[in-house]
PDB file of C-alpha atoms in Angstrom:
ATOM      1  CA  SER A 176      20.325  25.324  12.844  1.00 44.00           C
ATOM      2  CA  HIS A 177      18.485  26.165   9.807  1.00 46.00           C
ATOM      3  CA  VAL A 178      14.741  26.507   9.243  1.00 47.00           C
ATOM      4  CA  TYR A 179      13.373  25.564   5.884  1.00 44.00           C
ATOM      5  CA  MET A 180      10.213  27.032   4.797  1.00 48.00           C
ATOM      6  CA  VAL A 181       7.800  24.776   2.812  1.00 46.00           C
ATOM      7  CA  PRO A 182       4.803  26.084   0.998  1.00 48.00           C
ATOM      8  CA  GLU A 183       1.570  25.135   2.720  1.00 49.00           C
ATOM      9  CA  TRP A 184       0.019  22.132   1.038  1.00 48.00           C
ATOM     10  CA  VAL A 185      -3.736  21.717   0.995  1.00 49.00           C
ATOM     11  CA  PRO A 186      -5.072  18.130   0.507  1.00 48.00           C
ATOM     12  CA  ASN A 187      -7.978  17.492  -1.706  1.00 45.00           C
ATOM     13  CA  GLY A 188      -9.794  14.691  -3.655  1.00 44.00           C
ATOM     14  CA  HIS A 189      -9.461  11.254  -2.054  1.00 41.00           C
ATOM     15  CA  ILE A 190      -7.529  12.774   0.935  1.00 41.00           C
ATOM     16  CA  THR A 191     -10.380  15.065   2.161  1.00 42.00           C
ATOM     17  CA  GLY A 192     -13.173  12.554   1.087  1.00 43.00           C
ATOM     18  CA  ARG A 193     -14.581  15.232  -1.267  1.00 45.00           C
ATOM     19  CA  TRP A 194     -14.911  12.665  -3.984  1.00 45.00           C
ATOM     20  CA  LYS A 195     -16.291  13.696  -7.481  1.00 51.00           C
ATOM     21  CA  GLN A 196     -18.179  10.951  -9.173  1.00 51.00           C
ATOM     22  CA  PRO A 197     -16.684  10.192 -12.594  1.00 52.00           C
ATOM     23  CA  ALA A 198     -18.123  11.430 -15.926  1.00 53.00           C
ATOM     24  CA  TRP A 199     -19.659   7.907 -16.726  1.00 48.00           C
ATOM     25  CA  ALA A 200     -21.889   8.225 -13.729  1.00 48.00           C
ATOM     26  CA  LYS A 201     -23.710  11.247 -15.182  1.00 51.00           C
ATOM     27  CA  ASN A 202     -26.217  11.521 -17.907  1.00 52.00           C
ATOM     28  CA  SER A 203     -26.403  14.088 -20.816  1.00 52.00           C
ATOM     29  CA  ASN A 204     -27.957  16.617 -18.424  1.00 58.00           C
ATOM     30  CA  GLY A 205     -25.065  16.409 -15.842  1.00 55.00           C
ATOM     31  CA  ASP A 206     -27.288  14.670 -13.420  1.00 55.00           C
ATOM     32  CA  SER A 207     -26.223  11.410 -11.617  1.00 49.00           C
ATOM     33  CA  SER A 208     -27.506   8.288 -13.301  1.00 45.00           C
ATOM     34  CA  LEU A 209     -26.557   6.131 -10.100  1.00 44.00           C
ATOM     35  CA  SER A 210     -29.102   5.577  -7.399  1.00 45.00           C
ATOM     36  CA  LYS A 211     -27.884   5.012  -3.904  1.00 47.00           C
ATOM     37  CA  ASN A 212     -29.188   1.497  -4.202  1.00 47.00           C
ATOM     38  CA  SER A 213     -27.848   0.691  -7.491  1.00 42.00           C
ATOM     39  CA  PRO A 214     -25.652  -2.447  -7.103  1.00 41.00           C
ATOM     40  CA  LYS A 215     -23.764  -1.970 -10.471  1.00 47.00           C
ATOM     41  CA  LYS A 216     -22.959   0.588 -13.011  1.00 47.00           C
ATOM     42  CA  PRO A 217     -25.626   1.698 -15.317  1.00 47.00           C
ATOM     43  CA  SER A 218     -26.063  -0.203 -18.578  1.00 49.00           C
ATOM     44  CA  ASN A 219     -25.137   2.879 -20.681  1.00 46.00           C
ATOM     45  CA  CYS A 220     -21.720   2.787 -19.026  1.00 47.00           C
ATOM     46  CA  LYS A 221     -19.286   2.146 -21.844  1.00 45.00           C
ATOM     47  CA  LYS A 222     -16.537   1.032 -19.526  1.00 50.00           C
ATOM     48  CA  ALA A 223     -18.397  -1.768 -17.576  1.00 58.00           C
ATOM     49  CA  LEU A 224     -15.466  -3.720 -16.347  1.00 61.00           C
ATOM     50  CA  LEU A 225     -16.912  -7.237 -15.446  1.00 63.00           C
ATOM     51  CA  PRO A 226     -17.337  -8.512 -19.060  1.00 70.00           C
ATOM     52  CA  ILE A 227     -13.923  -7.202 -20.131  1.00 70.00           C
ATOM     53  CA  LEU A 228     -12.155  -8.638 -16.939  1.00 67.00           C
ATOM     54  CA  HIS A 229     -13.935 -11.949 -17.368  1.00 70.00           C
ATOM     55  CA  SER A 230     -12.835 -12.214 -21.023  1.00 75.00           C
ATOM     56  CA  LEU A 231      -9.266 -11.378 -20.064  1.00 71.00           C
ATOM     57  CA  VAL A 232      -9.091 -13.836 -17.199  1.00 68.00           C
ATOM     58  CA  SER A 233     -10.661 -16.554 -19.268  1.00 72.00           C
ATOM     59  CA  ALA A 234      -8.096 -16.037 -22.056  1.00 72.00           C
ATOM     60  CA  TYR A 235      -5.117 -16.195 -19.563  1.00 65.00           C
ATOM     61  CA  VAL A 236      -6.365 -19.320 -17.819  1.00 65.00           C
ATOM     62  CA  LYS A 237      -6.908 -20.921 -21.104  1.00 70.00           C
ATOM     63  CA  ALA A 238      -3.395 -19.984 -22.295  1.00 65.00           C
ATOM     64  CA  VAL A 239      -1.753 -21.225 -19.102  1.00 57.00           C
ATOM     65  CA  THR A 240      -3.635 -24.643 -18.870  1.00 60.00           C
ATOM     66  CA  SER A 241      -3.118 -25.318 -22.432  1.00 62.00           C
ATOM     67  CA  SER A 242       0.587 -25.083 -22.180  1.00 52.00           C
ATOM     68  CA  VAL A 243       1.005 -27.334 -19.068  1.00 49.00           C
ATOM     69  CA  ASP A 244       0.456 -31.139 -19.475  1.00 54.00           C
ATOM     70  CA  VAL A 245      -1.236 -31.832 -16.040  1.00 48.00           C
ATOM     71  CA  VAL A 246      -2.758 -35.213 -15.607  1.00 50.00           C
ATOM     72  CA  GLU A 247      -3.227 -35.149 -11.968  1.00 62.00           C
ATOM     73  CA  PRO A 248      -3.618 -32.284  -9.370  1.00 61.00           C
ATOM     74  CA  PHE A 249      -0.205 -30.862  -8.109  1.00 61.00           C
ATOM     75  CA  LYS A 250       0.985 -32.576  -4.952  1.00 65.00           C
ATOM     76  CA  SER A 251       2.052 -29.405  -3.300  1.00 65.00           C
ATOM     77  CA  LEU A 252       2.743 -25.799  -3.941  1.00 60.00           C
ATOM     78  CA  GLN A 253       6.382 -26.662  -4.565  1.00 64.00           C
ATOM     79  CA  HIS A 254       5.274 -28.496  -7.891  1.00 66.00           C
ATOM     80  CA  VAL A 255       3.226 -25.610  -9.155  1.00 61.00           C
ATOM     81  CA  THR A 256       4.751 -23.848 -12.180  1.00 64.00           C
ATOM     82  CA  CYS A 257       3.675 -20.835 -14.100  1.00 61.00           C
ATOM     83  CA  PRO A 258       4.999 -21.025 -17.691  1.00 57.00           C
ATOM     84  CA  ASN A 259       3.866 -17.362 -18.398  1.00 60.00           C
ATOM     85  CA  TYR A 260       6.002 -15.703 -15.587  1.00 60.00           C
ATOM     86  CA  PHE A 261       7.810 -12.625 -16.721  1.00 65.00           C
ATOM     87  CA  ASP A 262      10.668 -11.011 -14.957  1.00 71.00           C
ATOM     88  CA  PRO A 263       9.473  -7.734 -13.331  1.00 72.00           C
ATOM     89  CA  THR A 264      10.774  -4.547 -15.122  1.00 80.00           C
ATOM     90  CA  HIS A 265       9.687  -0.926 -15.150  1.00 81.00           C
ATOM     91  CA  ASP A 266       8.479  -1.327 -18.828  1.00 83.00           C
ATOM     92  CA  LEU A 267       6.342  -4.385 -17.776  1.00 81.00           C
ATOM     93  CA  LEU A 268       4.850  -2.430 -14.905  1.00 84.00           C
ATOM     94  CA  SER A 269       4.223   0.624 -17.209  1.00 86.00           C
ATOM     95  CA  HIS A 270       2.330  -1.691 -19.742  1.00 84.00           C
ATOM     96  CA  ALA A 271       0.348  -3.260 -16.950  1.00 83.00           C
ATOM     97  CA  HIS A 272      -0.618   0.054 -15.579  1.00 86.00           C
ATOM     98  CA  GLY A 273      -1.539   1.237 -19.089  1.00 86.00           C
ATOM     99  CA  ALA A 274      -3.813  -1.834 -19.568  1.00 83.00           C
ATOM    100  CA  VAL A 275      -5.601  -1.412 -16.232  1.00 83.00           C
ATOM    101  CA  SER A 276      -6.052   2.516 -16.541  1.00 85.00           C
ATOM    102  CA  SER A 277      -7.532   1.917 -20.035  1.00 83.00           C
ATOM    103  CA  LEU A 278     -10.399  -0.209 -18.331  1.00 80.00           C
ATOM    104  CA  LEU A 279     -11.011   2.249 -15.591  1.00 80.00           C
ATOM    105  CA  PRO A 280     -13.001   5.582 -15.795  1.00 81.00           C
ATOM    106  CA  ASP A 281     -10.816   8.663 -15.964  1.00 80.00           C
ATOM    107  CA  GLY A 282      -9.190   9.479 -12.568  1.00 80.00           C
ATOM    108  CA  ASP A 283      -9.965   6.123 -10.902  1.00 84.00           C
ATOM    109  CA  CYS A 284      -6.468   4.595 -11.545  1.00 87.00           C
ATOM    110  CA  GLU A 285      -3.482   5.802  -9.514  1.00 90.00           C
ATOM    111  CA  GLU A 286      -0.887   7.557 -11.724  1.00 93.00           C
ATOM    112  CA  LEU A 287       2.201   5.504 -12.722  1.00 93.00           C
ATOM    113  CA  ASP A 288       4.566   7.660 -10.645  1.00 95.00           C
ATOM    114  CA  VAL A 289       2.683   6.662  -7.489  1.00 94.00           C
ATOM    115  CA  ILE A 290       2.741   2.950  -8.489  1.00 93.00           C
ATOM    116  CA  LYS A 291       6.475   3.268  -8.895  1.00 93.00           C
ATOM    117  CA  LEU A 292       6.812   4.890  -5.503  1.00 95.00           C
ATOM    118  CA  ALA A 293       4.918   1.853  -3.998  1.00 94.00           C
ATOM    119  CA  ARG A 294       7.565  -0.430  -5.745  1.00 93.00           C
ATOM    120  CA  LYS A 295      10.337   1.566  -4.056  1.00 95.00           C
ATOM    121  CA  TYR A 296       8.898   0.876  -0.712  1.00 96.00           C
ATOM    122  CA  TYR A 297       8.327  -2.788  -1.433  1.00 95.00           C
ATOM    123  CA  ASP A 298      11.978  -3.052  -2.922  1.00 94.00           C
ATOM    124  CA  TYR A 299      13.341  -1.426   0.079  1.00 96.00           C
ATOM    125  CA  TRP A 300      11.925  -3.884   2.566  1.00 97.00           C
ATOM    126  CA  ARG A 301      12.480  -7.002   0.308  1.00 95.00           C
ATOM    127  CA  PRO A 302      14.545  -9.560   1.960  1.00 96.00           C
ATOM    128  CA  ASP A 303      17.829 -10.802   0.550  1.00 95.00           C
ATOM    129  CA  LYS A 304      16.243 -14.267   0.288  1.00 93.00           C
ATOM    130  CA  VAL A 305      12.471 -14.281   0.262  1.00 93.00           C
ATOM    131  CA  LYS A 306      10.962 -17.190   2.296  1.00 93.00           C
ATOM    132  CA  VAL A 307       7.371 -16.155   3.009  1.00 93.00           C
ATOM    133  CA  ILE A 308       5.197 -13.783   1.148  1.00 92.00           C
ATOM    134  CA  LEU A 309       2.231 -12.118   2.924  1.00 92.00           C
ATOM    135  CA  LEU A 310      -0.152 -11.342   0.201  1.00 90.00           C
ATOM    136  CA  ALA A 311      -2.586  -8.535   1.045  1.00 88.00           C
ATOM    137  CA  GLU A 312      -4.901  -6.154  -0.632  1.00 85.00           C
ATOM    138  CA  SER A 313      -3.628  -3.109  -2.457  1.00 85.00           C
ATOM    139  CA  HIS A 314      -2.560   0.035  -0.672  1.00 89.00           C
ATOM    140  CA  ALA A 315      -5.083   2.892  -0.343  1.00 89.00           C
ATOM    141  CA  HIS A 316      -5.494   5.264  -3.325  1.00 90.00           C
ATOM    142  CA  THR A 317      -2.970   8.016  -3.219  1.00 92.00           C
ATOM    143  CA  GLU A 318      -3.031  11.101  -5.393  1.00 92.00           C
ATOM    144  CA  LYS A 319       0.188  12.052  -7.141  1.00 93.00           C
ATOM    145  CA  ASP A 320      -0.042  15.652  -5.703  1.00 93.00           C
ATOM    146  CA  ARG A 321      -0.309  14.164  -2.152  1.00 92.00           C
ATOM    147  CA  ALA A 322       2.543  11.848  -2.744  1.00 94.00           C
ATOM    148  CA  PHE A 323       5.190  14.072  -4.124  1.00 95.00           C
ATOM    149  CA  ASN A 324       4.015  17.738  -3.374  1.00 93.00           C
ATOM    150  CA  GLY A 325       2.496  17.207   0.095  1.00 92.00           C
ATOM    151  CA  PRO A 326       4.334  16.603   3.525  1.00 93.00           C
ATOM    152  CA  LYS A 327       6.798  13.859   3.563  1.00 95.00           C
ATOM    153  CA  PHE A 328       8.318  11.538   6.075  1.00 96.00           C
ATOM    154  CA  ASN A 329      10.789  13.294   8.440  1.00 95.00           C
ATOM    155  CA  ASN A 330      13.687  10.876   8.330  1.00 93.00           C
ATOM    156  CA  THR A 331      15.580  12.945  11.032  1.00 94.00           C
ATOM    157  CA  LEU A 332      13.385  11.135  13.446  1.00 94.00           C
ATOM    158  CA  LEU A 333      15.362   8.027  12.715  1.00 93.00           C
ATOM    159  CA  ARG A 334      18.820   8.986  12.124  1.00 86.00           C
ATOM    160  CA  ASP A 335      21.154   6.307  10.960  1.00 85.00           C
ATOM    161  CA  VAL A 336      18.248   3.837  11.204  1.00 92.00           C
ATOM    162  CA  TYR A 337      16.121   4.324   8.060  1.00 95.00           C
ATOM    163  CA  GLU A 338      17.495   5.258   4.640  1.00 94.00           C
ATOM    164  CA  GLY A 339      14.397   4.449   2.594  1.00 95.00           C
ATOM    165  CA  PRO A 340      11.919   6.437   0.456  1.00 96.00           C
ATOM    166  CA  CYS A 341      10.379   9.517   2.107  1.00 96.00           C
ATOM    167  CA  ASP A 342       7.632  10.460  -0.173  1.00 97.00           C
ATOM    168  CA  PHE A 343       4.092   9.798   1.118  1.00 96.00           C
ATOM    169  CA  ILE A 344       1.913   6.846   0.161  1.00 95.00           C
ATOM    170  CA  SER A 345      -0.864   5.212   1.950  1.00 95.00           C
ATOM    171  CA  LEU A 346       0.995   1.944   2.390  1.00 95.00           C
ATOM    172  CA  VAL A 347       2.035   0.244   5.632  1.00 96.00           C
ATOM    173  CA  TYR A 348       5.756   0.270   4.558  1.00 96.00           C
ATOM    174  CA  CYS A 349       5.599   4.058   4.499  1.00 96.00           C
ATOM    175  CA  LEU A 350       6.392   5.090   8.073  1.00 97.00           C
ATOM    176  CA  ALA A 351       4.458   8.417   7.757  1.00 96.00           C
ATOM    177  CA  TYR A 352       1.350   6.563   6.985  1.00 96.00           C
ATOM    178  CA  GLY A 353      -0.773   6.959  10.075  1.00 94.00           C
ATOM    179  CA  GLU A 354       1.742   9.113  11.808  1.00 95.00           C
ATOM    180  CA  ASN A 355       0.960  12.855  11.232  1.00 94.00           C
ATOM    181  CA  GLU A 356       3.581  14.040  13.656  1.00 94.00           C
ATOM    182  CA  SER A 357       6.161  12.265  11.440  1.00 95.00           C
ATOM    183  CA  LEU A 358       5.406  14.506   8.484  1.00 94.00           C
ATOM    184  CA  ILE A 359       7.435  17.471   7.350  1.00 93.00           C
ATOM    185  CA  PRO A 360       5.844  20.118   7.386  1.00 90.00           C
ATOM    186  CA  CYS A 361       3.733  18.577  10.229  1.00 82.00           C
ATOM    187  CA  MET A 362       0.008  18.729   9.360  1.00 81.00           C
ATOM    188  CA  LYS A 363      -3.253  17.283  10.926  1.00 82.00           C
ATOM    189  CA  ASP A 364      -4.586  14.981   8.266  1.00 83.00           C
ATOM    190  CA  LYS A 365      -7.673  13.257   9.663  1.00 84.00           C
ATOM    191  CA  ASN A 366      -7.644  10.815   6.792  1.00 86.00           C
ATOM    192  CA  ASN A 367      -4.108   9.609   7.537  1.00 91.00           C
ATOM    193  CA  LYS A 368      -5.353   6.923   9.802  1.00 90.00           C
ATOM    194  CA  GLY A 369      -2.770   4.281   8.947  1.00 91.00           C
ATOM    195  CA  THR A 370      -3.330   0.512   9.234  1.00 92.00           C
ATOM    196  CA  THR A 371      -3.323  -0.775  12.875  1.00 92.00           C
ATOM    197  CA  GLN A 372      -4.382  -4.182  11.710  1.00 92.00           C
ATOM    198  CA  PHE A 373      -1.276  -4.752   9.763  1.00 94.00           C
ATOM    199  CA  TRP A 374       0.999  -3.363  12.519  1.00 95.00           C
ATOM    200  CA  THR A 375      -0.599  -5.761  15.015  1.00 94.00           C
ATOM    201  CA  LEU A 376      -0.014  -8.657  12.488  1.00 94.00           C
ATOM    202  CA  PHE A 377       3.575  -7.623  11.918  1.00 95.00           C
ATOM    203  CA  ALA A 378       4.328  -7.367  15.716  1.00 94.00           C
ATOM    204  CA  ALA A 379       2.620 -10.878  16.120  1.00 93.00           C
ATOM    205  CA  ILE A 380       4.943 -12.328  13.547  1.00 94.00           C
ATOM    206  CA  ALA A 381       8.026 -10.758  14.750  1.00 94.00           C
ATOM    207  CA  ARG A 382       7.724 -11.117  18.521  1.00 92.00           C
ATOM    208  CA  GLY A 383       4.942 -13.675  19.128  1.00 92.00           C
ATOM    209  CA  VAL A 384       1.618 -13.042  20.779  1.00 90.00           C
ATOM    210  CA  ASP A 385       3.068 -13.719  24.269  1.00 91.00           C
ATOM    211  CA  HIS A 386       5.333 -10.771  24.065  1.00 89.00           C
ATOM    212  CA  VAL A 387       4.458  -7.662  26.250  1.00 88.00           C
ATOM    213  CA  ALA A 388       5.624  -4.441  24.642  1.00 88.00           C
ATOM    214  CA  PRO A 389       6.477  -1.297  26.732  1.00 86.00           C
ATOM    215  CA  CYS A 390       3.699   1.232  26.919  1.00 85.00           C
ATOM    216  CA  ARG A 391       2.678   4.259  28.973  1.00 83.00           C
ATOM    217  CA  THR A 392      -0.956   3.478  29.571  1.00 78.00           C
ATOM    218  CA  ARG A 393      -2.839   1.623  32.379  1.00 75.00           C
ATOM    219  CA  LYS A 394      -5.660   0.487  29.973  1.00 76.00           C
ATOM    220  CA  GLU A 395      -5.719  -3.166  28.965  1.00 78.00           C
ATOM    221  CA  PHE A 396      -4.540  -3.805  25.472  1.00 74.00           C
ATOM    222  CA  ALA A 397      -6.200  -6.512  23.433  1.00 80.00           C
ATOM    223  CA  SER A 398      -2.760  -6.950  21.641  1.00 87.00           C
ATOM    224  CA  PRO A 399      -0.208  -6.139  24.312  1.00 89.00           C
ATOM    225  CA  PHE A 400       2.612  -7.422  22.048  1.00 91.00           C
ATOM    226  CA  ALA A 401       1.794  -4.468  19.632  1.00 91.00           C
ATOM    227  CA  ALA A 402       1.401  -1.665  22.240  1.00 91.00           C
ATOM    228  CA  ASP A 403       4.604   0.218  21.300  1.00 92.00           C
ATOM    229  CA  VAL A 404       3.542   0.506  17.644  1.00 93.00           C
ATOM    230  CA  LEU A 405       0.031   1.668  18.285  1.00 92.00           C
ATOM    231  CA  LYS A 406      -0.952   5.200  19.495  1.00 90.00           C
ATOM    232  CA  GLY A 407      -3.058   3.820  22.397  1.00 88.00           C
ATOM    233  CA  GLY A 408       0.254   2.726  23.932  1.00 89.00           C
ATOM    234  CA  GLY A 409       1.136   6.303  24.757  1.00 89.00           C
ATOM    235  CA  LEU A 410       4.603   6.322  23.405  1.00 91.00           C
ATOM    236  CA  SER A 411       6.148   9.225  21.510  1.00 93.00           C
ATOM    237  CA  VAL A 412       6.244   9.204  17.714  1.00 94.00           C
ATOM    238  CA  GLU A 413       9.898   8.643  17.818  1.00 95.00           C
ATOM    239  CA  GLU A 414       9.605   5.610  20.043  1.00 95.00           C
ATOM    240  CA  ARG A 415       6.850   4.225  17.929  1.00 95.00           C
ATOM    241  CA  LEU A 416       8.687   4.646  14.752  1.00 96.00           C
ATOM    242  CA  LYS A 417      11.806   2.928  16.244  1.00 96.00           C
ATOM    243  CA  ALA A 418       9.600   0.013  17.336  1.00 95.00           C
ATOM    244  CA  LYS A 419       8.183  -0.192  13.835  1.00 97.00           C
ATOM    245  CA  VAL A 420      11.463  -0.161  12.092  1.00 97.00           C
ATOM    246  CA  GLN A 421      12.794  -2.842  14.389  1.00 96.00           C
ATOM    247  CA  ILE A 422       9.808  -5.051  13.502  1.00 96.00           C
ATOM    248  CA  LEU A 423      10.361  -4.384   9.673  1.00 97.00           C
ATOM    249  CA  GLN A 424      13.983  -5.259  10.039  1.00 97.00           C
ATOM    250  CA  ASP A 425      13.202  -8.474  11.820  1.00 96.00           C
ATOM    251  CA  LEU A 426      10.775  -9.417   9.075  1.00 96.00           C
ATOM    252  CA  LYS A 427      13.270  -8.575   6.341  1.00 97.00           C
ATOM    253  CA  ARG A 428      16.080 -10.568   8.076  1.00 96.00           C
ATOM    254  CA  ARG A 429      13.879 -13.578   8.404  1.00 96.00           C
ATOM    255  CA  GLY A 430      12.729 -13.498   4.771  1.00 96.00           C
ATOM    256  CA  ILE A 431       9.202 -12.242   5.211  1.00 95.00           C
ATOM    257  CA  TRP A 432       7.922  -9.886   2.677  1.00 95.00           C
ATOM    258  CA  LEU A 433       4.562  -8.088   2.334  1.00 94.00           C
ATOM    259  CA  LEU A 434       3.089  -7.740  -1.167  1.00 92.00           C
ATOM    260  CA  ASP A 435      -0.208  -6.843  -2.536  1.00 87.00           C
ATOM    261  CA  GLY A 436      -2.238  -8.786  -5.075  1.00 80.00           C
ATOM    262  CA  THR A 437      -2.475  -6.209  -7.838  1.00 78.00           C
ATOM    263  CA  TYR A 438      -0.308  -5.884 -11.120  1.00 71.00           C
ATOM    264  CA  ASN A 439       2.105  -3.813  -9.144  1.00 67.00           C
ATOM    265  CA  ASN A 440       3.710  -7.047  -7.757  1.00 62.00           C
TER     266      ASN A 440
END
């Protein structure tokens, strides 16, 4: 066997919680212009998003509604059409990312390479025929350095079972998210908490809430159907990962696909 030495990686920024407020939040003296009770950005912020977003959304809604002759409300979702739909391409994703990042303060928008990594995960678990879309909020912000230079998913834990991406991103489709023991090199990242809510949801969809999953704990589970994918179930990391993959494979086979509500999808 061979031992591969990987340089030690030290998390920073969003990973450690040592967040630095953006430049727009400081005045000319370098002091913060935001109070703890301030409900919005200061008036001198040149990149206030609300008026810009309101204008963009209003223009889009006007363009869509003016191109469709609708006399009565749609009878069902099957009758809804969107004349402004575009085929998803990497160029379109790049343009959308550029538009959003131009609205945000420097450093607030994820880098394009991280967005493309998220797309790889979504595409890997995309069903051959999509029947149901689970629409969720966006994944947690992931720094480019963390995604590509930090620890990755150790796919040897799932030999011949998983052949998807291994770079790290704070997305439920990334099997290393919430599983520090699955990282290579292994590290204790207290901020890598994962998303137990989504795994509970996935388990309920895949198995039904009457299912009782195997576990090695005597404590009562509020969601026994998901005990084998949660750390409280007492199973090893390998067993949890296999259970997670089985659930994701079931959802994919049945045409169920998770997406987020951002421009990424």
